[in-house]
Amino acid sequence: MVSVKGIIIESESCSGSYTPQAVIEDISVTPCSNPGKCVLKRGDTTNISFKFTPKSQITSLQTHIWGKPAGLFWAKLPGDAPNGCTTAKTGLRCPLDANKEYSFSFGLPVESPFAFNNIAIWYQLNDQHGNVQVCFQFNTRLV
């Protein structure tokens, strides 16, 4: 039997026009053994999960994922979903009620277009109106 370890990571909430409207809790990455900088293996899929509580009803969610090597630019990463509510992999079914906690999970393919090892990941969920419901960043090291 193989044990895969995941932990609640250190993350940073987005700010400015990307400030999330939902309350976000317990962002977990599997596998990960360092909460400050998860080591992700190229060619694998990393599971990212979190809990969130929207402040208004949500009928659809669109995911956006970017990566940024230290000191460079943000670039799209694979894993965007046109509607995170209808994707069986996320664990959600819309509509989502206001003030109710939900768990969200997705697999992030570690297929970095970069030759760099240290990459910041930006994850965002926008609702049916384009409002940012969830937005956070965390640091990784690719091997």
Coordinates of C-alpha atoms in Angstrom, one line a residue:
M1 CA 0.0 0.0 0.0
V2 CA 1.3 3.5 -0.9
S3 CA 0.6 6.4 1.4
V4 CA 0.3 9.8 -0.3
K5 CA 0.7 12.7 2.0
G6 CA -1.1 16.0 1.7
I7 CA -1.1 19.0 3.9
I8 CA -2.8 22.4 4.4
I9 CA -0.5 24.8 2.6
E10 CA 0.5 28.4 3.2
S11 CA -1.2 30.5 0.6
E12 CA -1.8 34.2 -0.1
S13 CA -5.2 35.6 -0.9
C14 CA -5.4 37.7 -4.1
S15 CA -6.0 41.4 -3.7
G16 CA -7.3 44.4 -5.6
S17 CA -9.8 43.5 -8.3
Y18 CA -9.0 39.8 -7.6
T19 CA -10.0 39.9 -4.0
P20 CA -12.2 36.9 -3.5
Q21 CA -15.9 37.3 -2.4
A22 CA -16.2 33.9 -0.8
V23 CA -14.5 32.8 2.4
I24 CA -11.8 30.3 1.6
E25 CA -10.5 27.7 4.2
D26 CA -8.1 24.8 4.4
I27 CA -6.3 24.8 1.0
S28 CA -4.7 21.4 0.8
V29 CA -2.2 20.0 -1.8
T30 CA -1.5 16.3 -2.2
P31 CA 1.2 15.2 -2.4
C32 CA 3.0 17.9 -0.4
S33 CA 5.3 17.7 2.6
N34 CA 6.3 21.4 3.0
P35 CA 3.4 23.9 3.6
G36 CA 5.5 26.8 2.5
K37 CA 6.6 25.4 -0.9
C38 CA 5.2 22.1 -2.2
V39 CA 7.5 20.0 -4.3
L40 CA 5.6 18.9 -7.4
K41 CA 6.8 16.2 -9.8
R42 CA 6.7 16.9 -13.5
G43 CA 4.4 14.4 -15.3
D44 CA 2.3 13.8 -12.2
T45 CA -1.1 15.2 -11.3
T46 CA -1.3 17.1 -8.0
N47 CA -4.6 17.3 -6.2
I48 CA -5.7 20.7 -4.8
S49 CA -8.7 20.9 -2.5
F50 CA -10.2 23.6 -0.4
K51 CA -13.4 24.6 1.4
F52 CA -15.2 27.8 0.6
T53 CA -18.4 29.6 1.5
P54 CA -20.0 31.9 -1.1
K55 CA -21.8 35.0 0.1
S56 CA -24.3 34.8 -2.8
Q57 CA -25.9 32.1 -4.9
I58 CA -23.7 30.7 -7.7
T59 CA -25.0 29.1 -10.8
S60 CA -21.7 28.5 -12.6
L61 CA -18.0 28.7 -11.8
Q62 CA -15.1 29.0 -14.3
T63 CA -11.6 28.1 -13.2
H64 CA -8.4 29.9 -14.1
I65 CA -4.9 28.6 -13.4
W66 CA -1.7 30.4 -14.0
G67 CA 2.0 29.8 -13.2
K68 CA 4.8 32.3 -12.7
P69 CA 8.5 31.6 -12.5
A70 CA 10.3 33.8 -10.0
G71 CA 10.5 37.3 -11.3
L72 CA 8.9 36.6 -14.7
F73 CA 5.3 36.7 -16.1
W74 CA 2.1 34.8 -15.4
A75 CA 1.3 32.1 -18.0
K76 CA -1.9 29.9 -18.4
L77 CA -1.5 26.4 -17.1
P78 CA -3.6 23.3 -18.1
G79 CA -6.6 22.5 -16.0
D80 CA -9.1 25.3 -16.7
A81 CA -12.7 24.1 -16.7
P82 CA -15.5 26.1 -18.5
N83 CA -17.8 25.2 -15.6
G84 CA -16.4 24.0 -12.4
C85 CA -19.9 23.1 -11.1
T86 CA -20.6 20.5 -13.8
T87 CA -17.2 18.8 -13.8
A88 CA -17.5 15.5 -12.0
K89 CA -13.9 16.0 -10.8
T90 CA -14.6 19.1 -8.6
G91 CA -17.3 17.5 -6.4
L92 CA -19.7 20.4 -6.9
R93 CA -23.2 20.6 -8.4
C94 CA -24.7 24.1 -9.0
P95 CA -26.5 26.0 -7.9
L96 CA -24.5 26.7 -4.8
D97 CA -26.4 28.4 -1.9
A98 CA -25.1 31.5 -0.2
N99 CA -23.6 31.1 3.2
K100 CA -23.2 27.3 2.9
E101 CA -19.7 25.7 3.0
Y102 CA -18.6 23.6 0.0
S103 CA -15.6 21.5 -0.8
F104 CA -13.9 21.8 -4.1
S105 CA -11.2 19.5 -5.5
F106 CA -9.3 19.3 -8.8
G107 CA -6.4 17.6 -10.3
L108 CA -3.6 19.9 -11.6
P109 CA -1.4 18.3 -14.3
V110 CA 2.2 19.2 -13.6
E111 CA 3.2 20.0 -17.1
S112 CA 5.1 23.2 -16.7
P113 CA 5.9 25.0 -19.9
F114 CA 8.9 26.5 -18.0
A115 CA 12.3 25.1 -17.5
F116 CA 12.3 26.8 -14.1
N117 CA 12.0 25.0 -10.8
N118 CA 10.4 27.6 -8.6
I119 CA 6.9 28.4 -9.8
A120 CA 4.1 30.4 -8.1
I121 CA 0.6 29.0 -8.8
W122 CA -2.4 31.3 -9.0
Y123 CA -5.9 29.7 -8.8
Q124 CA -9.1 31.5 -9.4
L125 CA -12.8 30.7 -9.6
N126 CA -15.2 33.2 -11.2
D127 CA -19.0 33.0 -10.9
Q128 CA -21.6 33.5 -13.6
H129 CA -21.2 37.3 -13.4
G130 CA -17.4 37.2 -13.7
N131 CA -17.0 38.0 -10.0
V132 CA -14.0 36.5 -8.3
Q133 CA -15.3 34.0 -5.8
V134 CA -12.1 32.2 -5.0
C135 CA -8.5 33.4 -5.6
F136 CA -5.3 32.3 -4.0
Q137 CA -1.6 31.9 -4.7
F138 CA 1.0 29.4 -3.4
N139 CA 4.6 28.5 -4.1
T140 CA 5.9 25.3 -5.6
R141 CA 9.1 23.7 -6.7
L142 CA 9.1 21.5 -9.7
V143 CA 11.3 18.4 -10.0

